[in-house]
Structure formats: C-alpha cells, structure tokens
C-alpha cells in the first residue's frame, strides 16, 4: 500500500504539468512563425541527424524539385522528324549480277588461230564475227574481235571484271600475239533486288507515264527510264527490280533509293 501511494501523483501537480506544456506549445508556435522556412528546415534536419545517431539510419526528406528554366522546357508541339533528320534509307542493297567491260589489246588478231589453239574457245564467223572464250575463275565470257578489241561479261564485281580481262589478255599473249592491256573501262553494270511486296504497275504507269512504259502483252515488266542517274529499271508486279545502265556502283544504289518511295506509294494492299 505504501508503494502504491508513492506512485500516485497528486491532482494539483498534473494540472501544473498540463499548463506548462500548453505554455511551451504556444511559445513554439510563435517562434516558428517568426523563423523563415529555410532555417526551420535546417533545424529539423539537424534534429533528425542528431536523433539518427542514436536511433540508426533515418530517411532524409526529399529535396524540393527545382523548376526547369525556360530553355529546358519542351515545346508544346513537337517538331516533325523530317525537319531535322534526313529520310531513312530503304535498307535494301541491290546486288550486282553482271558487269560488262571493254579492253584494247593493241594488236591485230587471227581469230582462226586463236580458236584452234586456245581452250574453251569457239569461233563461227557465219554466226558472229568474234571468238567466244570462257574461263571458270572468275566465271566470265569474253568476246575477242580481230581488231584487238575485247568485251568481258559475267563478272560480279569490278575487281573480278578487271582480273578476268587480264587473264584473257595473258592467254592471247601465250598464243604468240603482241597483246597489251590498255583502256580498260566498265561499260555497263546490272543489279537486282526484291522489295518484298507486290506493286500496282497500272497505277505506276498512269502516274509516271513520262518516264515509264508498260505493255503486259509484250513484256511482263514495267520499264522505268530514270533521268538522274541515267538508269533503266525493270519493275515487276512481284516486287523484283532490275537496274541496268550504270557505269559505277553508286549509280545503282542511288537509282534504287530514288525509286523505292514511289514503289511504296503503289504497293498492293
């Protein structure tokens, strides 16, 4: 009983504690109103730091986001991609299928003698006034004329065409002719590709009648004659495209990039 009496607090002391607490709260509110927000935040953060030392890690309050400057604000209407970026390429690269080149051997040739002594050579003057000679590597065919001019066809690249022409010239030299290798020039390049979608050739010839012709009774493909670069394209309804008439490889690529948006515009649904 004595212990319980010692633990009980008199009523007058409870009232005193309540009045002192209310007095402290009123002082704190008045002091907070006079202190600027930054100092109150600093005080709260310092109190949190001091309390965190004894209580462990306490998460810090998140910082107030800083508003972006006018230069960082994005425009309300975004710019169109074409305003600042070039149009994307088609992603399709035409493959070279044939290269025709010419070379001057610089001497007169006896075609009968060449046809009799050279391998893989044939000569029929009634049909064609040139020796037709073939080699396997690179797989090409040469037309050799008595004037010393030679045409090399069938190569898949510029380097292969030059290499094949040199091999033919070496064969002529071994037969006893004073052949040289002069004025090598690529005359025509043929490339092909597939756009992977069907094309409305009737609509294409109506919209581009100035450059194209389409006679399905005579030939199943549309013939498109491009002005720049000066390339002829054969366009088929299946989406296959053949490009011919180029002197350099870049003309093939440029011509296809020019025609690809037109082919997409006339794509069959």
Short mmCIF file of C-alpha atoms in Angstrom, two decimals:
data_model
loop_
_atom_site.label_atom_id
_atom_site.label_comp_id
_atom_site.label_asym_id
_atom_site.label_seq_id
_atom_site.Cartn_x
_atom_site.Cartn_y
_atom_site.Cartn_z
CA UNK A 1 0.00 0.00 0.00
CA UNK A 2 2.82 2.37 0.74
CA UNK A 3 4.36 1.68 -2.68
CA UNK A 4 1.08 2.45 -4.44
CA UNK A 5 0.70 5.71 -2.60
CA UNK A 6 4.20 6.75 -3.58
CA UNK A 7 3.47 6.03 -7.27
CA UNK A 8 0.27 8.09 -7.36
CA UNK A 9 0.66 11.75 -8.49
CA UNK A 10 -1.40 14.47 -6.83
CA UNK A 11 -4.04 16.24 -8.93
CA UNK A 12 -2.55 19.68 -8.47
CA UNK A 13 0.82 18.51 -9.91
CA UNK A 14 -0.97 17.10 -13.04
CA UNK A 15 -2.64 20.44 -13.63
CA UNK A 16 0.71 22.18 -13.32
CA UNK A 17 2.30 19.87 -15.88
CA UNK A 18 -0.60 20.48 -18.34
CA UNK A 19 -0.35 24.28 -18.04
CA UNK A 20 3.41 24.23 -18.58
CA UNK A 21 3.03 22.03 -21.63
CA UNK A 22 0.44 24.33 -23.19
CA UNK A 23 2.71 27.29 -22.47
CA UNK A 24 5.61 25.56 -24.29
CA UNK A 25 3.41 24.75 -27.31
CA UNK A 26 2.28 28.37 -27.63
CA UNK A 27 5.91 29.57 -27.46
CA UNK A 28 6.98 27.07 -30.12
CA UNK A 29 4.22 28.15 -32.49
CA UNK A 30 5.08 31.81 -32.09
CA UNK A 31 8.79 31.16 -32.66
CA UNK A 32 8.08 29.07 -35.76
CA UNK A 33 6.04 31.89 -37.28
CA UNK A 34 8.97 34.30 -36.95
CA UNK A 35 11.66 31.91 -38.21
CA UNK A 36 11.96 31.65 -42.02
CA UNK A 37 11.19 28.28 -43.69
CA UNK A 38 14.80 27.62 -44.60
CA UNK A 39 16.01 27.91 -41.01
CA UNK A 40 13.16 25.71 -39.78
CA UNK A 41 14.10 23.08 -42.35
CA UNK A 42 17.73 23.30 -41.27
CA UNK A 43 16.72 22.93 -37.64
CA UNK A 44 14.52 19.95 -38.40
CA UNK A 45 17.26 18.32 -40.45
CA UNK A 46 19.83 18.88 -37.69
CA UNK A 47 17.45 17.42 -35.15
CA UNK A 48 16.90 14.44 -37.41
CA UNK A 49 20.66 13.99 -37.78
CA UNK A 50 21.18 14.11 -34.05
CA UNK A 51 18.34 11.69 -33.42
CA UNK A 52 19.54 9.38 -36.16
CA UNK A 53 22.84 8.92 -34.39
CA UNK A 54 21.09 7.22 -31.54
CA UNK A 55 18.25 5.52 -33.45
CA UNK A 56 20.10 4.30 -36.51
CA UNK A 57 19.55 5.37 -40.16
CA UNK A 58 16.50 7.59 -40.65
CA UNK A 59 15.50 8.52 -44.23
CA UNK A 60 16.15 12.14 -45.08
CA UNK A 61 13.34 14.27 -46.52
CA UNK A 62 13.33 14.52 -50.32
CA UNK A 63 14.60 17.76 -51.78
CA UNK A 64 12.09 20.07 -53.41
CA UNK A 65 12.34 19.72 -57.25
CA UNK A 66 13.81 22.77 -58.96
CA UNK A 67 11.61 24.14 -61.77
CA UNK A 68 13.19 23.90 -65.22
CA UNK A 69 14.46 27.03 -66.90
CA UNK A 70 12.58 28.34 -69.97
CA UNK A 71 15.31 26.98 -72.26
CA UNK A 72 14.80 23.47 -70.86
CA UNK A 73 11.03 23.44 -71.34
CA UNK A 74 9.99 21.29 -74.33
CA UNK A 75 7.75 22.93 -76.97
CA UNK A 76 4.06 22.20 -76.84
CA UNK A 77 4.01 20.84 -80.43
CA UNK A 78 6.98 18.54 -81.23
CA UNK A 79 8.84 19.14 -84.48
CA UNK A 80 8.31 16.66 -87.30
CA UNK A 81 11.23 14.22 -87.88
CA UNK A 82 11.75 15.44 -91.44
CA UNK A 83 12.52 18.92 -90.10
CA UNK A 84 15.83 17.89 -88.58
CA UNK A 85 16.71 14.42 -89.91
CA UNK A 86 17.15 13.14 -93.47
CA UNK A 87 14.76 10.44 -94.69
CA UNK A 88 15.78 6.95 -93.69
CA UNK A 89 17.18 4.76 -96.48
CA UNK A 90 15.27 1.75 -97.69
CA UNK A 91 17.64 -0.70 -96.05
CA UNK A 92 17.73 -2.81 -99.25
CA UNK A 93 21.04 -3.07 -101.12
CA UNK A 94 20.86 -4.14 -104.79
CA UNK A 95 23.20 -6.98 -105.67
CA UNK A 96 25.39 -6.75 -108.77
CA UNK A 97 24.59 -9.52 -111.23
CA UNK A 98 26.67 -8.67 -114.29
CA UNK A 99 29.42 -6.25 -115.31
CA UNK A 100 30.35 -5.58 -118.92
CA UNK A 101 33.81 -4.15 -119.56
CA UNK A 102 35.97 -3.48 -122.59
CA UNK A 103 39.72 -3.52 -123.15
CA UNK A 104 42.03 -2.87 -126.06
CA UNK A 105 44.71 -5.49 -126.71
CA UNK A 106 46.57 -3.14 -129.04
CA UNK A 107 47.22 -5.54 -131.96
CA UNK A 108 45.52 -7.32 -134.84
CA UNK A 109 44.41 -10.89 -134.10
CA UNK A 110 43.97 -14.03 -136.19
CA UNK A 111 40.73 -15.41 -134.81
CA UNK A 112 41.05 -18.82 -136.57
CA UNK A 113 44.44 -19.36 -134.97
CA UNK A 114 43.08 -18.42 -131.53
CA UNK A 115 40.08 -20.76 -131.87
CA UNK A 116 42.34 -23.70 -132.92
CA UNK A 117 44.92 -23.38 -130.15
CA UNK A 118 43.07 -21.90 -127.16
CA UNK A 119 40.98 -23.88 -124.69
CA UNK A 120 37.28 -23.19 -124.15
CA UNK A 121 37.14 -21.05 -127.31
CA UNK A 122 34.68 -21.22 -130.18
CA UNK A 123 34.55 -19.33 -133.45
CA UNK A 124 31.78 -19.41 -136.04
CA UNK A 125 32.21 -16.45 -138.42
CA UNK A 126 28.86 -17.12 -140.06
CA UNK A 127 27.06 -16.58 -136.77
CA UNK A 128 29.23 -13.99 -135.01
CA UNK A 129 32.44 -12.25 -136.04
CA UNK A 130 34.32 -12.85 -132.78
CA UNK A 131 35.92 -15.64 -130.77
CA UNK A 132 33.88 -16.59 -127.69
CA UNK A 133 36.21 -17.62 -124.88
CA UNK A 134 35.31 -18.65 -121.32
CA UNK A 135 37.20 -19.14 -118.05
CA UNK A 136 36.00 -20.62 -114.77
CA UNK A 137 37.60 -18.26 -112.24
CA UNK A 138 36.22 -15.64 -112.29
CA UNK A 139 33.34 -17.21 -114.18
CA UNK A 140 33.17 -14.92 -117.23
CA UNK A 141 32.89 -14.88 -121.01
CA UNK A 142 34.98 -12.82 -123.44
CA UNK A 143 34.23 -11.72 -126.98
CA UNK A 144 37.53 -11.24 -128.85
CA UNK A 145 37.49 -9.37 -132.16
CA UNK A 146 40.10 -9.34 -134.93
CA UNK A 147 40.70 -5.61 -134.37
CA UNK A 148 42.15 -6.36 -130.93
CA UNK A 149 39.11 -5.14 -129.02
CA UNK A 150 37.70 -7.42 -126.32
CA UNK A 151 34.47 -7.41 -124.33
CA UNK A 152 34.33 -9.18 -120.95
CA UNK A 153 30.95 -10.10 -119.43
CA UNK A 154 29.63 -12.06 -116.48
CA UNK A 155 31.71 -10.70 -113.60
CA UNK A 156 30.01 -9.91 -110.27
CA UNK A 157 32.35 -7.10 -109.20
CA UNK A 158 34.67 -4.51 -110.68
CA UNK A 159 37.79 -6.29 -109.46
CA UNK A 160 36.68 -9.62 -110.91
CA UNK A 161 35.98 -7.99 -114.26
CA UNK A 162 39.47 -6.49 -114.41
CA UNK A 163 41.09 -9.76 -113.29
CA UNK A 164 39.21 -11.77 -115.92
CA UNK A 165 40.18 -9.32 -118.67
CA UNK A 166 43.84 -9.64 -117.69
CA UNK A 167 43.60 -13.43 -117.81
CA UNK A 168 42.15 -13.32 -121.33
CA UNK A 169 44.92 -10.96 -122.42
CA UNK A 170 47.50 -13.35 -120.97
CA UNK A 171 46.00 -16.25 -122.95
CA UNK A 172 46.31 -14.22 -126.16
CA UNK A 173 49.94 -13.39 -125.30
CA UNK A 174 50.78 -17.06 -124.79
CA UNK A 175 49.46 -17.79 -128.29
CA UNK A 176 52.21 -15.57 -129.74
CA UNK A 177 50.41 -12.26 -130.23
CA UNK A 178 51.85 -8.98 -129.01
CA UNK A 179 48.82 -8.28 -126.83
CA UNK A 180 48.77 -5.47 -124.28
CA UNK A 181 46.26 -4.42 -121.64
CA UNK A 182 45.03 -0.90 -122.47
CA UNK A 183 41.97 1.28 -121.95
CA UNK A 184 40.11 -0.97 -119.54
CA UNK A 185 36.65 0.52 -118.91
CA UNK A 186 33.41 -0.65 -117.36
CA UNK A 187 30.57 -0.05 -119.83
CA UNK A 188 27.54 -1.40 -118.00
CA UNK A 189 26.54 -2.71 -114.59
CA UNK A 190 23.40 -4.71 -113.84
CA UNK A 191 21.93 -5.04 -110.35
CA UNK A 192 18.79 -6.58 -108.93
CA UNK A 193 16.84 -6.64 -105.67
CA UNK A 194 13.46 -7.53 -104.18
CA UNK A 195 11.28 -5.04 -102.27
CA UNK A 196 9.26 -7.91 -100.72
CA UNK A 197 5.80 -6.56 -101.62
CA UNK A 198 3.62 -6.60 -104.79
CA UNK A 199 3.36 -3.43 -106.89
CA UNK A 200 0.44 -1.93 -108.82
CA UNK A 201 2.11 -1.42 -112.19
CA UNK A 202 -1.04 0.01 -113.80
CA UNK A 203 -1.20 2.85 -111.30
CA UNK A 204 2.53 3.46 -111.56
CA UNK A 205 2.47 3.86 -115.34
CA UNK A 206 -0.50 6.25 -115.12
CA UNK A 207 1.21 8.47 -112.54
CA UNK A 208 4.67 8.34 -114.16
CA UNK A 209 3.83 7.96 -117.85
CA UNK A 210 6.55 10.43 -118.82
CA UNK A 211 9.29 8.07 -117.59
CA UNK A 212 7.72 4.62 -117.82
CA UNK A 213 6.09 2.25 -120.28
CA UNK A 214 4.10 -0.89 -119.53
CA UNK A 215 2.89 -3.34 -122.19
CA UNK A 216 1.98 -6.60 -120.41
CA UNK A 217 1.13 -8.28 -123.74
CA UNK A 218 4.73 -7.81 -124.91
CA UNK A 219 6.77 -7.82 -121.68
CA UNK A 220 5.58 -8.53 -118.12
CA UNK A 221 7.66 -5.78 -116.51
CA UNK A 222 7.32 -2.02 -116.37
CA UNK A 223 10.24 -0.14 -117.97
CA UNK A 224 11.15 2.97 -115.99
CA UNK A 225 13.76 5.30 -117.51
CA UNK A 226 15.25 7.44 -114.78
CA UNK A 227 16.82 10.74 -115.81
CA UNK A 228 19.27 11.25 -112.94
CA UNK A 229 21.11 8.99 -112.58
CA UNK A 230 20.61 7.73 -116.12
CA UNK A 231 19.42 4.24 -115.22
CA UNK A 232 16.79 1.93 -116.73
CA UNK A 233 14.73 -0.08 -114.25
CA UNK A 234 12.63 -3.14 -114.96
CA UNK A 235 9.90 -3.34 -112.30
CA UNK A 236 7.79 -6.48 -111.95
CA UNK A 237 4.48 -6.94 -110.18
CA UNK A 238 6.07 -9.42 -107.74
CA UNK A 239 8.36 -6.71 -106.32
CA UNK A 240 11.50 -7.72 -108.18
CA UNK A 241 13.52 -4.83 -109.63
CA UNK A 242 16.36 -4.97 -112.18
CA UNK A 243 18.60 -1.92 -112.65
CA UNK A 244 20.86 -1.52 -115.67
CA UNK A 245 22.86 1.12 -117.50
CA UNK A 246 25.17 2.21 -114.68
CA UNK A 247 28.85 2.97 -115.11
CA UNK A 248 29.67 2.92 -111.39
CA UNK A 249 28.20 1.04 -108.46
CA UNK A 250 26.92 4.17 -106.68
CA UNK A 251 24.52 4.92 -109.55
CA UNK A 252 22.77 1.59 -108.95
CA UNK A 253 22.32 2.38 -105.26
CA UNK A 254 21.16 5.95 -105.87
CA UNK A 255 18.63 4.92 -108.51
CA UNK A 256 17.06 2.36 -106.19
CA UNK A 257 16.83 4.84 -103.31
CA UNK A 258 15.06 7.24 -105.69
CA UNK A 259 12.53 4.66 -106.91
CA UNK A 260 11.80 2.97 -103.55
CA UNK A 261 9.39 5.65 -102.18
CA UNK A 262 7.48 5.52 -105.48
CA UNK A 263 7.19 1.74 -105.25
CA UNK A 264 5.89 2.02 -101.67
CA UNK A 265 3.25 4.51 -102.82
CA UNK A 266 1.93 1.93 -105.33
CA UNK A 267 2.12 -1.06 -103.01
CA UNK A 268 -0.74 -3.51 -103.39
CA UNK A 269 -2.86 -3.94 -100.23
#
